[in-house]
Amino acid sequence: MALLAARLRRRPLLTSASIVVAAAGLVAYESFDGAAPALGIFRSTRAVYTFALNSVDYKFSLRDHDKKTEEYYEVLSQVHLRAAKRILRLCEANRGFYTKAGQFIASLGQFPKEYVETLRVLQDQAQAWPYRAIKQVFLEEFGRTPGDMYEEFDEKPLAAASLAQVHHAWLSENEEVAVKVQYPGLQRQFEIDISTMAFLSKCVAWLFPDYQFEWLVPEFEKNLLNFAREARRAERATANFANKKEVKIPSIFWDYTTNRVLTMQFMHGSKVDDVESMEKAGIDSKQVSRVLLEIFAEMMFCHGVVHGDPHPGNILVSHNPARGSKHNFHIVILDHGLYRELDENFRRNFCNLWKAMITSDPAEMEKSGLQLGAGEYSRFLPVILTGRTLDSKSGLGKGMSPEERTRLRDEVRKFSMGDISYFMEGLSRDFLIVLRTDGLLRSIVHKLGAPRRLRLETYARYALLGRAMHKRGKPGFREQGIVFYSRSLVEYAYLRFRLGEIHVSRENFV
């Protein structure tokens, strides 16, 4: 009888999963316009199968456990880990969009650690395509092969990522270049993957009403498959940082660039987290941390643009300093595919949030958090961004007291995956990409050995500068800093008091 009862309890969920599988197959078939539908169905079936297994696992592994007990959280951690491993296998099998989505999840510290740690391996895991496939892309884009277009073209790729791979080449005018080539058939494949993922996110909300993951899909729909757009973003970034000698962005060769092929200046250097290479070159990793944080803080708070994928493979450190630079290195920003133009209201509210966190103003923190879409979870933003609670009495950069940690741990233990999903769903798309970028930067700076307060000091300085701007920064925005300095000396003096080590001088603004 017990076995029969268990089967009957499982039947509604299994029936629902069967409906999902059939519907996903239909979505896959119709999305392919009749072109190789079997491939789309196979990919979608893998995704739905993974979804069904994870759904059953969560539903039945946790049903007999009280959420108020330690046992519940132990079992929940085990289920998280099993589910994350299934998703990892799915990403490895389907590649493309699935790999990119897995990387995105791994970069968000707001997800359970089992997901973040399991999916983190996807950051450096991608298989290259054979040269014949790359040659076909060139024939479709240019009507010529790489051998016809470049003086030299290395058939073996330098690097492979989830959506493209990069080849080393030389132009006829003896210019060394890097050639980024999108994988063949990716546009069509991307459409079916997006459709499947959007459908499954709706199914999650249907089967588990507390779980909302539809926020994840829009981040990939508009950003990643147009290399000409990426090239224009790179040129805009070049203009924005024209006065910052420590930043280098590769030049674009437009005659060799399309929506699927991007040819850019080849840049030499080591990965930004390669401390050993920096030491050999006599480069101070702490200074690299400082400049790196300044670059991305300026983008977020002043330019109103966010580079959404600053993992170490997309940032190089070169020992060749630019003339007039204060440092013996410059930082090279490579990939400009995942960008977001921040809404002006978001940019200003984000600046206000940081000012409130600097000055320990709980009312202003909550107000800014609500305006940023965090809702009832606004009180956790200081913890997420600075490592302090809303009413913390400890200094910035010093973390929380033991009492604060205990109180916070007790409150966080009440959180479910539903709470996390509602939090992420409520955030603006701008905030979501900012959190991802900030998380990746924190990881890099930590590896470089920089003190925690360096990030806080840098963000604080640029947040206050961003507040003074009537609209998002444009090339040459730094001149506004001088005016701001004359108007806001008191505010900066208080900032110095709060952070202790910021020196109020014109060098902080220009």
GROMACS .gro file of N, CA and C in nm, residues 406-500:
model
  285
  406THR      N    1   2.606   3.635   1.363
  406THR     CA    2   2.509   3.539   1.417
  406THR      C    3   2.367   3.580   1.380
  407ARG      N    4   2.337   3.709   1.397
  407ARG     CA    5   2.203   3.758   1.365
  407ARG      C    6   2.171   3.742   1.217
  408LEU      N    7   2.270   3.774   1.134
  408LEU     CA    8   2.249   3.762   0.990
  408LEU      C    9   2.234   3.616   0.948
  409ARG      N   10   2.315   3.529   1.006
  409ARG     CA   11   2.307   3.387   0.971
  409ARG      C   12   2.169   3.331   1.004
  410ASP      N   13   2.115   3.369   1.119
  410ASP     CA   14   1.983   3.321   1.158
  410ASP      C   15   1.876   3.370   1.060
  411GLU      N   16   1.893   3.493   1.011
  411GLU     CA   17   1.794   3.547   0.918
  411GLU      C   18   1.807   3.483   0.780
  412VAL      N   19   1.930   3.464   0.736
  412VAL     CA   20   1.952   3.406   0.604
  412VAL      C   21   1.907   3.261   0.600
  413ARG      N   22   1.918   3.191   0.713
  413ARG     CA   23   1.876   3.051   0.717
  413ARG      C   24   1.727   3.035   0.684
  414LYS      N   25   1.653   3.143   0.702
  414LYS     CA   26   1.510   3.138   0.671
  414LYS      C   27   1.485   3.148   0.520
  415PHE      N   28   1.590   3.182   0.444
  415PHE     CA   29   1.575   3.200   0.301
  415PHE      C   30   1.557   3.066   0.232
  416SER      N   31   1.475   3.063   0.130
  416SER     CA   32   1.458   2.947   0.044
  416SER      C   33   1.503   2.984  -0.096
  417MET      N   34   1.507   2.883  -0.185
  417MET     CA   35   1.535   2.914  -0.326
  417MET      C   36   1.428   3.007  -0.381
  418GLY      N   37   1.306   2.995  -0.326
  418GLY     CA   38   1.199   3.085  -0.369
  418GLY      C   39   1.231   3.229  -0.335
  419ASP      N   40   1.285   3.253  -0.215
  419ASP     CA   41   1.324   3.388  -0.177
  419ASP      C   42   1.431   3.443  -0.271
  420ILE      N   43   1.529   3.358  -0.303
  420ILE     CA   44   1.636   3.400  -0.393
  420ILE      C   45   1.580   3.435  -0.530
  421SER      N   46   1.491   3.349  -0.580
  421SER     CA   47   1.436   3.372  -0.714
  421SER      C   48   1.350   3.499  -0.717
  422TYR      N   49   1.272   3.522  -0.610
  422TYR     CA   50   1.192   3.644  -0.603
  422TYR      C   51   1.281   3.768  -0.596
  423PHE      N   52   1.389   3.757  -0.521
  423PHE     CA   53   1.485   3.868  -0.512
  423PHE      C   54   1.542   3.900  -0.649
  424MET      N   55   1.588   3.796  -0.721
  424MET     CA   56   1.648   3.818  -0.852
  424MET      C   57   1.544   3.866  -0.954
  425GLU      N   58   1.423   3.813  -0.944
  425GLU     CA   59   1.316   3.854  -1.035
  425GLU      C   60   1.279   4.000  -1.014
  426GLY      N   61   1.283   4.046  -0.888
  426GLY     CA   62   1.245   4.182  -0.857
  426GLY      C   63   1.348   4.286  -0.896
  427LEU      N   64   1.474   4.244  -0.904
  427LEU     CA   65   1.580   4.339  -0.940
  427LEU      C   66   1.565   4.384  -1.084
  428SER      N   67   1.603   4.508  -1.109
  428SER     CA   68   1.607   4.555  -1.247
  428SER      C   69   1.715   4.478  -1.322
  429ARG      N   70   1.701   4.471  -1.455
  429ARG     CA   71   1.802   4.402  -1.536
  429ARG      C   72   1.938   4.470  -1.520
  430ASP      N   73   1.934   4.602  -1.498
  430ASP     CA   74   2.059   4.675  -1.477
  430ASP      C   75   2.131   4.625  -1.353
  431PHE      N   76   2.056   4.609  -1.245
  431PHE     CA   77   2.117   4.566  -1.119
  431PHE      C   78   2.173   4.424  -1.131
  432LEU      N   79   2.104   4.341  -1.205
  432LEU     CA   80   2.148   4.203  -1.221
  432LEU      C   81   2.286   4.197  -1.287
  433ILE      N   82   2.306   4.274  -1.392
  433ILE     CA   83   2.434   4.271  -1.463
  433ILE      C   84   2.542   4.339  -1.379
  434VAL      N   85   2.505   4.440  -1.300
  434VAL     CA   86   2.601   4.505  -1.210
  434VAL      C   87   2.649   4.407  -1.104
  435LEU      N   88   2.557   4.328  -1.048
  435LEU     CA   89   2.596   4.229  -0.948
  435LEU      C   90   2.691   4.126  -1.007
  436ARG      N   91   2.664   4.084  -1.129
  436ARG     CA   92   2.753   3.986  -1.194
  436ARG      C   93   2.893   4.046  -1.210
  437THR      N   94   2.899   4.168  -1.265
  437THR     CA   95   3.027   4.233  -1.287
  437THR      C   96   3.103   4.252  -1.157
  438ASP      N   97   3.033   4.299  -1.055
  438ASP     CA   98   3.097   4.322  -0.925
  438ASP      C   99   3.150   4.191  -0.866
  439GLY      N  100   3.074   4.084  -0.881
  439GLY     CA  101   3.119   3.955  -0.830
  439GLY      C  102   3.246   3.906  -0.897
  440LEU      N  103   3.254   3.921  -1.028
  440LEU     CA  104   3.374   3.880  -1.101
  440LEU      C  105   3.494   3.967  -1.064
  441LEU      N  106   3.471   4.097  -1.048
  441LEU     CA  107   3.580   4.186  -1.008
  441LEU      C  108   3.632   4.152  -0.868
  442ARG      N  109   3.542   4.125  -0.777
  442ARG     CA  110   3.583   4.089  -0.641
  442ARG      C  111   3.673   3.966  -0.643
  443SER      N  112   3.636   3.868  -0.725
  443SER     CA  113   3.716   3.745  -0.734
  443SER      C  114   3.856   3.775  -0.784
  444ILE      N  115   3.868   3.861  -0.885
  444ILE     CA  116   3.999   3.896  -0.940
  444ILE      C  117   4.082   3.970  -0.837
  445VAL      N  118   4.023   4.072  -0.776
  445VAL     CA  119   4.096   4.155  -0.680
  445VAL      C  120   4.141   4.071  -0.560
  446HIS      N  121   4.059   3.976  -0.521
  446HIS     CA  122   4.098   3.886  -0.411
  446HIS      C  123   4.221   3.805  -0.449
  447LYS      N  124   4.225   3.753  -0.571
  447LYS     CA  125   4.341   3.676  -0.616
  447LYS      C  126   4.467   3.762  -0.623
  448LEU      N  127   4.448   3.890  -0.651
  448LEU     CA  128   4.563   3.981  -0.660
  448LEU      C  129   4.612   4.026  -0.523
  449GLY      N  130   4.541   3.989  -0.419
  449GLY     CA  131   4.586   4.019  -0.283
  449GLY      C  132   4.558   4.160  -0.235
  450ALA      N  133   4.467   4.229  -0.300
  450ALA     CA  134   4.435   4.366  -0.258
  450ALA      C  135   4.347   4.365  -0.134
  451PRO      N  136   4.360   4.464  -0.047
  451PRO     CA  137   4.274   4.471   0.072
  451PRO      C  138   4.128   4.497   0.034
  452ARG      N  139   4.036   4.450   0.116
  452ARG     CA  140   3.893   4.466   0.088
  452ARG      C  141   3.853   4.611   0.074
  453ARG      N  142   3.912   4.696   0.155
  453ARG     CA  143   3.870   4.835   0.156
  453ARG      C  144   3.905   4.908   0.027
  454LEU      N  145   3.998   4.854  -0.053
  454LEU     CA  146   4.034   4.921  -0.178
  454LEU      C  147   3.913   4.932  -0.270
  455ARG      N  148   3.837   4.825  -0.280
  455ARG     CA  149   3.716   4.829  -0.363
  455ARG      C  150   3.617   4.931  -0.308
  456LEU      N  151   3.598   4.933  -0.176
  456LEU     CA  152   3.503   5.026  -0.116
  456LEU      C  153   3.545   5.170  -0.139
  457GLU      N  154   3.673   5.198  -0.122
  457GLU     CA  155   3.724   5.333  -0.143
  457GLU      C  156   3.703   5.378  -0.287
  458THR      N  157   3.734   5.288  -0.379
  458THR     CA  158   3.724   5.323  -0.521
  458THR      C  159   3.579   5.345  -0.561
  459TYR      N  160   3.491   5.254  -0.522
  459TYR     CA  161   3.349   5.269  -0.555
  459TYR      C  162   3.292   5.395  -0.490
  460ALA      N  163   3.332   5.421  -0.367
  460ALA     CA  164   3.282   5.540  -0.298
  460ALA      C  165   3.319   5.666  -0.374
  461ARG      N  166   3.444   5.675  -0.415
  461ARG     CA  167   3.491   5.794  -0.485
  461ARG      C  168   3.415   5.816  -0.615
  462TYR      N  169   3.398   5.710  -0.693
  462TYR     CA  170   3.331   5.724  -0.822
  462TYR      C  171   3.181   5.737  -0.807
  463ALA      N  172   3.123   5.682  -0.701
  463ALA     CA  173   2.980   5.700  -0.677
  463ALA      C  174   2.950   5.847  -0.648
  464LEU      N  175   3.034   5.911  -0.567
  464LEU     CA  176   3.014   6.052  -0.537
  464LEU      C  177   3.035   6.139  -0.660
  465LEU      N  178   3.132   6.102  -0.741
  465LEU     CA  179   3.152   6.175  -0.867
  465LEU      C  180   3.032   6.155  -0.958
  466GLY      N  181   2.981   6.031  -0.965
  466GLY     CA  182   2.865   6.003  -1.049
  466GLY      C  183   2.741   6.077  -1.005
  467ARG      N  184   2.725   6.098  -0.873
  467ARG     CA  185   2.610   6.172  -0.822
  467ARG      C  186   2.610   6.317  -0.870
  468ALA      N  187   2.727   6.372  -0.894
  468ALA     CA  188   2.737   6.513  -0.930
  468ALA      C  189   2.703   6.537  -1.076
  469MET      N  190   2.694   6.431  -1.154
  469MET     CA  191   2.671   6.446  -1.297
  469MET      C  192   2.522   6.450  -1.325
  470HIS      N  193   2.481   6.544  -1.408
  470HIS     CA  194   2.339   6.557  -1.440
  470HIS      C  195   2.293   6.446  -1.533
  471LYS      N  196   2.384   6.391  -1.610
  471LYS     CA  197   2.352   6.279  -1.699
  471LYS      C  198   2.475   6.194  -1.712
  472ARG      N  199   2.456   6.073  -1.768
  472ARG     CA  200   2.567   5.978  -1.778
  472ARG      C  201   2.687   6.043  -1.846
  473GLY      N  202   2.805   6.000  -1.806
  473GLY     CA  203   2.927   6.058  -1.856
  473GLY      C  204   2.953   6.033  -2.002
  474LYS      N  205   3.018   6.128  -2.063
  474LYS     CA  206   3.062   6.115  -2.201
  474LYS      C  207   3.213   6.135  -2.203
  475PRO      N  208   3.277   6.110  -2.316
  475PRO     CA  209   3.421   6.136  -2.321
  475PRO      C  210   3.452   6.277  -2.272
  476GLY      N  211   3.549   6.288  -2.183
  476GLY     CA  212   3.585   6.418  -2.129
  476GLY      C  213   3.504   6.458  -2.007
  477PHE      N  214   3.429   6.361  -1.949
  477PHE     CA  215   3.344   6.393  -1.834
  477PHE      C  216   3.425   6.436  -1.713
  478ARG      N  217   3.555   6.408  -1.711
  478ARG     CA  218   3.634   6.433  -1.591
  478ARG      C  219   3.638   6.581  -1.553
  479GLU      N  220   3.621   6.669  -1.653
  479GLU     CA  221   3.624   6.811  -1.621
  479GLU      C  222   3.514   6.846  -1.520
  480GLN      N  223   3.403   6.767  -1.521
  480GLN     CA  224   3.297   6.793  -1.425
  480GLN      C  225   3.345   6.771  -1.282
  481GLY      N  226   3.447   6.685  -1.266
  481GLY     CA  227   3.496   6.653  -1.133
  481GLY      C  228   3.553   6.774  -1.062
  482ILE      N  229   3.615   6.865  -1.136
  482ILE     CA  230   3.673   6.985  -1.076
  482ILE      C  231   3.562   7.072  -1.018
  483VAL      N  232   3.453   7.087  -1.095
  483VAL     CA  233   3.340   7.165  -1.046
  483VAL      C  234   3.281   7.099  -0.923
  484PHE      N  235   3.267   6.967  -0.931
  484PHE     CA  236   3.212   6.892  -0.818
  484PHE      C  237   3.300   6.909  -0.695
  485TYR      N  238   3.428   6.908  -0.715
  485TYR     CA  239   3.521   6.922  -0.603
  485TYR      C  240   3.497   7.053  -0.529
  486SER      N  241   3.477   7.161  -0.604
  486SER     CA  242   3.458   7.291  -0.541
  486SER      C  243   3.325   7.299  -0.468
  487ARG      N  244   3.226   7.220  -0.512
  487ARG     CA  245   3.093   7.224  -0.451
  487ARG      C  246   3.078   7.127  -0.335
  488SER      N  247   3.157   7.023  -0.333
  488SER     CA  248   3.129   6.911  -0.242
  488SER      C  249   3.246   6.877  -0.150
  489LEU      N  250   3.326   6.974  -0.114
  489LEU     CA  251   3.441   6.947  -0.030
  489LEU      C  252   3.399   6.887   0.105
  490VAL      N  253   3.288   6.936   0.159
  490VAL     CA  254   3.241   6.886   0.288
  490VAL      C  255   3.205   6.738   0.277
  491GLU      N  256   3.135   6.703   0.169
  491GLU     CA  257   3.096   6.563   0.149
  491GLU      C  258   3.218   6.473   0.137
  492TYR      N  259   3.319   6.520   0.067
  492TYR     CA  260   3.441   6.440   0.053
  492TYR      C  261   3.520   6.434   0.183
  493ALA      N  262   3.515   6.540   0.260
  493ALA     CA  263   3.582   6.537   0.390
  493ALA      C  264   3.518   6.432   0.480
  494TYR      N  265   3.386   6.424   0.473
  494TYR     CA  266   3.317   6.323   0.553
  494TYR      C  267   3.349   6.183   0.501
  495LEU      N  268   3.360   6.172   0.370
  495LEU     CA  269   3.400   6.043   0.312
  495LEU      C  270   3.537   6.003   0.365
  496ARG      N  271   3.629   6.098   0.371
  496ARG     CA  272   3.762   6.068   0.423
  496ARG      C  273   3.753   6.022   0.568
  497PHE      N  274   3.666   6.087   0.643
  497PHE     CA  275   3.648   6.047   0.783
  497PHE      C  276   3.595   5.905   0.793
  498ARG      N  277   3.500   5.869   0.704
  498ARG     CA  278   3.440   5.736   0.709
  498ARG      C  279   3.538   5.627   0.666
  499LEU      N  280   3.617   5.656   0.567
  499LEU     CA  281   3.706   5.553   0.513
  499LEU      C  282   3.848   5.564   0.566
  500GLY      N  283   3.882   5.679   0.622
  500GLY     CA  284   4.009   5.690   0.692
  500GLY      C  285   4.130   5.713   0.605
   0.00000   0.00000   0.00000
